[in-house]
Amino acid sequence: MFAKCYSQYYELFNSDKPYKKEIEFVYKWAGNPSRILDIGCGTANYWQHFPHDCFIVGIDSSKEMIAASKHKNRILHQNVLEGFKRTWLQVGLVTALFDVINYIPDHSWWKDLPLQKGGHFIFDIFNESMVKRDGFRATKKTIGSISRMISPLNYDGKKIILEIKFGGNGLKLQELHTMYIWSEKDIESFCGREFGIVEVKNTSTWQQWWKLQRK
């Protein structure tokens, strides 16, 4: 998902994200679970905002992001498409935060999540209707002497390729990120017979929150 280039600057360019507010919201929305699996956790530095007595483990597909984490001993290098073995500890909440679901092309793995019956799966995705309304556009953000430019390429209504460039002080790095735009019908299909949709919360931005429950 995130290669060495982006992992070096991920925390810097997301330093203004309201991590504390979002984590507190998710935890309360899930009913204050004691065990959590966090999918696509990256550096997982936002875990500090969960209660200290909450047991959290994560998985991420980027070795570079894990290496940069303070919690690397609790993060497994794994792609969710590989599935989950039955030896996984059952948890009361599975999270996939900060658009992680939009980065994954296939969601047949949901049925294998080590989530106990009645437990919740909470994630946020792009709001498809707002994406269609607003469209993608190039954005630039500068912090200190480093700039990040994100430019949309090849958007076909379901998939977008984003070109991410970093520059400044002799720095010149580039990555391509592919993201998928999921509709409500897509999410319903991914749920299959394993999950029921409890609630969907829209925001004033593209961010749309989903809470599912294991049947």
Tab-separated table of C-alpha atoms in Angstrom:
chain	number	residue	atom	x	y	z
A	1	MET	CA	0.000	0.000	0.000
A	2	PHE	CA	2.584	2.556	1.153
A	3	ALA	CA	6.144	2.098	-0.052
A	4	LYS	CA	9.302	3.487	1.499
A	5	CYS	CA	8.873	6.882	-0.128
A	6	TYR	CA	5.465	7.689	1.373
A	7	SER	CA	6.071	6.008	4.721
A	8	GLN	CA	8.905	8.479	5.416
A	9	TYR	CA	6.500	11.430	5.254
A	10	TYR	CA	3.150	9.919	6.252
A	11	GLU	CA	3.164	11.212	9.831
A	12	LEU	CA	4.386	14.662	8.767
A	13	PHE	CA	1.631	15.233	6.215
A	14	ASN	CA	-1.107	13.816	8.466
A	15	SER	CA	-0.079	15.638	11.630
A	16	ASP	CA	-3.220	17.803	11.500
A	17	LYS	CA	-5.616	14.856	11.293
A	18	PRO	CA	-8.021	14.660	14.311
A	19	TYR	CA	-6.828	11.214	15.393
A	20	LYS	CA	-7.931	11.578	19.022
A	21	LYS	CA	-11.469	12.625	18.107
A	22	GLU	CA	-11.892	9.820	15.568
A	23	ILE	CA	-10.482	7.082	17.817
A	24	GLU	CA	-12.664	8.134	20.729
A	25	PHE	CA	-15.691	8.150	18.415
A	26	VAL	CA	-14.934	4.671	17.027
A	27	TYR	CA	-14.283	3.168	20.462
A	28	LYS	CA	-17.520	4.517	21.932
A	29	TRP	CA	-19.524	3.617	18.790
A	30	ALA	CA	-18.286	0.029	19.103
A	31	GLY	CA	-19.441	-0.231	22.733
A	32	ASN	CA	-16.023	0.041	24.436
A	33	PRO	CA	-14.523	-3.318	23.338
A	34	SER	CA	-11.609	-4.874	25.242
A	35	ARG	CA	-9.875	-6.522	22.238
A	36	ILE	CA	-9.328	-4.891	18.833
A	37	LEU	CA	-7.793	-5.899	15.506
A	38	ASP	CA	-6.756	-2.894	13.413
A	39	ILE	CA	-6.377	-3.578	9.674
A	40	GLY	CA	-3.992	-1.414	7.654
A	41	CYS	CA	-2.772	0.293	10.814
A	42	GLY	CA	0.406	1.754	9.314
A	43	THR	CA	2.587	3.159	12.097
A	44	ALA	CA	-0.389	2.816	14.486
A	45	ASN	CA	0.774	5.825	16.468
A	46	TYR	CA	-2.883	6.827	16.903
A	47	TRP	CA	-3.335	3.792	19.182
A	48	GLN	CA	-2.300	6.065	22.034
A	49	HIS	CA	-5.842	7.446	21.961
A	50	PHE	CA	-7.449	4.087	22.820
A	51	PRO	CA	-7.785	3.272	26.555
A	52	HIS	CA	-4.509	1.878	27.905
A	53	ASP	CA	-6.171	-1.301	29.153
A	54	CYS	CA	-7.487	-2.109	25.665
A	55	PHE	CA	-5.643	-4.969	23.906
A	56	ILE	CA	-4.848	-3.996	20.310
A	57	VAL	CA	-3.058	-5.852	17.525
A	58	GLY	CA	-2.665	-4.739	13.933
A	59	ILE	CA	-1.722	-5.886	10.475
A	60	ASP	CA	-0.214	-3.880	7.649
A	61	SER	CA	1.184	-4.730	4.231
A	62	SER	CA	4.000	-2.160	4.402
A	63	LYS	CA	7.208	-3.246	6.108
A	64	GLU	CA	8.384	0.356	6.019
A	65	MET	CA	5.349	1.631	7.928
A	66	ILE	CA	5.708	-1.109	10.539
A	67	ALA	CA	9.412	-0.381	10.943
A	68	ALA	CA	8.563	3.264	11.706
A	69	SER	CA	6.045	2.292	14.408
A	70	LYS	CA	6.432	2.443	18.180
A	71	HIS	CA	4.152	-0.606	18.309
A	72	LYS	CA	5.961	-2.847	15.823
A	73	ASN	CA	5.920	-5.775	18.271
A	74	ARG	CA	2.112	-5.846	17.976
A	75	ILE	CA	1.841	-5.401	14.207
A	76	LEU	CA	1.989	-8.333	11.819
A	77	HIS	CA	3.259	-7.850	8.283
A	78	GLN	CA	0.374	-9.308	6.297
A	79	ASN	CA	-1.907	-8.583	3.365
A	80	VAL	CA	-5.577	-9.074	4.284
A	81	LEU	CA	-6.104	-10.880	0.983
A	82	GLU	CA	-4.073	-13.740	2.481
A	83	GLY	CA	-6.925	-14.367	4.931
A	84	PHE	CA	-6.766	-15.185	8.633
A	85	LYS	CA	-5.830	-18.469	10.274
A	86	ARG	CA	-8.133	-20.016	12.849
A	87	THR	CA	-5.442	-19.528	15.495
A	88	TRP	CA	-6.165	-15.774	15.548
A	89	LEU	CA	-7.513	-14.482	18.860
A	90	GLN	CA	-11.185	-13.562	18.585
A	91	VAL	CA	-11.775	-9.840	19.088
A	92	GLY	CA	-14.809	-7.682	19.816
A	93	LEU	CA	-13.938	-5.012	17.247
A	94	VAL	CA	-12.179	-4.958	13.887
A	95	THR	CA	-11.256	-1.566	12.448
A	96	ALA	CA	-10.026	-0.432	9.041
A	97	LEU	CA	-9.523	3.302	9.427
A	98	PHE	CA	-8.427	6.222	7.271
A	99	ASP	CA	-9.682	4.961	3.869
A	100	VAL	CA	-7.994	1.544	4.157
A	101	ILE	CA	-10.992	-0.208	2.580
A	102	ASN	CA	-10.657	2.044	-0.486
A	103	TYR	CA	-7.161	0.666	-1.080
A	104	ILE	CA	-8.239	-2.995	-1.193
A	105	PRO	CA	-9.568	-4.421	-4.507
A	106	ASP	CA	-11.236	-7.569	-3.149
A	107	HIS	CA	-13.262	-8.090	0.033
A	108	SER	CA	-13.974	-11.806	0.152
A	109	TRP	CA	-11.723	-11.946	3.264
A	110	TRP	CA	-14.367	-10.344	5.498
A	111	LYS	CA	-15.862	-13.741	6.299
A	112	ASP	CA	-12.520	-14.881	7.784
A	113	LEU	CA	-12.130	-12.000	10.231
A	114	PRO	CA	-11.375	-13.201	13.784
A	115	LEU	CA	-14.415	-11.327	15.058
A	116	GLN	CA	-16.660	-12.844	17.694
A	117	LYS	CA	-20.400	-13.177	17.121
A	118	GLY	CA	-22.058	-9.853	17.862
A	119	GLY	CA	-18.749	-8.034	17.456
A	120	HIS	CA	-18.407	-4.980	15.243
A	121	PHE	CA	-16.474	-4.156	12.104
A	122	ILE	CA	-16.023	-0.386	11.751
A	123	PHE	CA	-14.404	1.395	8.825
A	124	ASP	CA	-14.567	4.629	6.862
A	125	ILE	CA	-14.648	4.943	3.080
A	126	PHE	CA	-15.116	7.646	0.481
A	127	ASN	CA	-18.766	8.636	0.154
A	128	GLU	CA	-19.455	7.538	-3.421
A	129	SER	CA	-22.194	10.122	-4.084
A	130	MET	CA	-19.954	12.980	-2.931
A	131	VAL	CA	-17.037	11.697	-4.997
A	132	LYS	CA	-19.276	11.687	-8.076
A	133	ARG	CA	-20.555	15.160	-7.218
A	134	ASP	CA	-17.177	16.788	-6.556
A	135	GLY	CA	-14.754	14.753	-8.649
A	136	PHE	CA	-11.042	14.367	-8.000
A	137	ARG	CA	-8.681	17.295	-8.327
A	138	ALA	CA	-5.002	17.956	-7.773
A	139	THR	CA	-4.023	19.108	-4.269
A	140	LYS	CA	-0.779	20.491	-2.886
A	141	LYS	CA	0.356	20.678	0.718
A	142	THR	CA	3.596	22.169	1.994
A	143	ILE	CA	5.105	21.680	5.443
A	144	GLY	CA	8.383	23.435	6.036
A	145	SER	CA	10.572	22.883	3.005
A	146	ILE	CA	8.785	19.708	1.815
A	147	SER	CA	5.817	19.739	-0.569
A	148	ARG	CA	3.401	16.967	-1.478
A	149	MET	CA	1.398	17.049	-4.690
A	150	ILE	CA	-1.435	14.552	-5.243
A	151	SER	CA	-2.748	14.368	-8.802
A	152	PRO	CA	-5.616	12.146	-10.044
A	153	LEU	CA	-4.943	9.904	-13.032
A	154	ASN	CA	-7.229	7.571	-15.002
A	155	TYR	CA	-10.457	7.842	-12.973
A	156	ASP	CA	-13.109	5.529	-14.469
A	157	GLY	CA	-15.880	5.939	-11.906
A	158	LYS	CA	-14.855	2.878	-9.861
A	159	LYS	CA	-11.086	3.169	-9.622
A	160	ILE	CA	-8.716	6.097	-9.336
A	161	ILE	CA	-4.949	6.163	-9.670
A	162	LEU	CA	-3.313	8.906	-7.631
A	163	GLU	CA	0.151	10.194	-8.420
A	164	ILE	CA	1.887	11.368	-5.239
A	165	LYS	CA	5.024	13.490	-5.546
A	166	PHE	CA	7.260	14.846	-2.792
A	167	GLY	CA	9.731	17.629	-3.469
A	168	GLY	CA	11.923	20.229	-1.806
A	169	ASN	CA	15.529	20.622	-0.688
A	170	GLY	CA	16.723	18.332	-3.461
A	171	LEU	CA	14.031	15.739	-2.642
A	172	LYS	CA	12.210	14.185	-5.595
A	173	LEU	CA	10.042	11.138	-4.873
A	174	GLN	CA	7.022	9.692	-6.636
A	175	GLU	CA	4.459	6.923	-6.025
A	176	LEU	CA	1.255	5.739	-7.678
A	177	HIS	CA	-1.629	4.701	-5.400
A	178	THR	CA	-4.697	2.866	-6.690
A	179	MET	CA	-7.967	3.394	-4.815
A	180	TYR	CA	-11.420	1.896	-5.342
A	181	ILE	CA	-14.711	3.750	-4.953
A	182	TRP	CA	-17.260	1.496	-3.233
A	183	SER	CA	-21.020	2.015	-3.349
A	184	GLU	CA	-23.602	1.045	-0.735
A	185	LYS	CA	-24.524	-1.928	-2.934
A	186	ASP	CA	-20.867	-2.986	-2.948
A	187	ILE	CA	-20.700	-2.894	0.857
A	188	GLU	CA	-23.939	-4.850	1.138
A	189	SER	CA	-22.465	-7.459	-1.189
A	190	PHE	CA	-19.224	-7.664	0.814
A	191	CYS	CA	-21.263	-8.295	3.977
A	192	GLY	CA	-22.657	-11.533	2.546
A	193	ARG	CA	-24.348	-13.686	5.167
A	194	GLU	CA	-21.714	-12.920	7.780
A	195	PHE	CA	-22.468	-9.283	8.580
A	196	GLY	CA	-25.413	-6.986	9.080
A	197	ILE	CA	-25.236	-3.233	8.590
A	198	VAL	CA	-25.974	-1.510	11.899
A	199	GLU	CA	-25.469	2.126	10.979
A	200	VAL	CA	-23.932	4.438	8.384
A	201	LYS	CA	-22.819	7.941	9.343
A	202	ASN	CA	-22.170	10.601	6.722
A	203	THR	CA	-19.978	13.618	7.390
A	204	SER	CA	-19.609	17.019	5.762
A	205	THR	CA	-16.614	15.651	3.847
A	206	TRP	CA	-16.083	12.567	1.670
A	207	GLN	CA	-15.572	10.482	4.818
A	208	GLN	CA	-18.405	8.006	5.414
A	209	TRP	CA	-18.459	5.745	8.495
A	210	TRP	CA	-19.855	2.205	8.525
A	211	LYS	CA	-20.635	-0.023	11.506
A	212	LEU	CA	-21.321	-3.687	10.797
A	213	GLN	CA	-22.088	-6.516	13.198
A	214	ARG	CA	-21.151	-10.163	12.932
A	215	LYS	CA	-24.254	-12.361	12.841
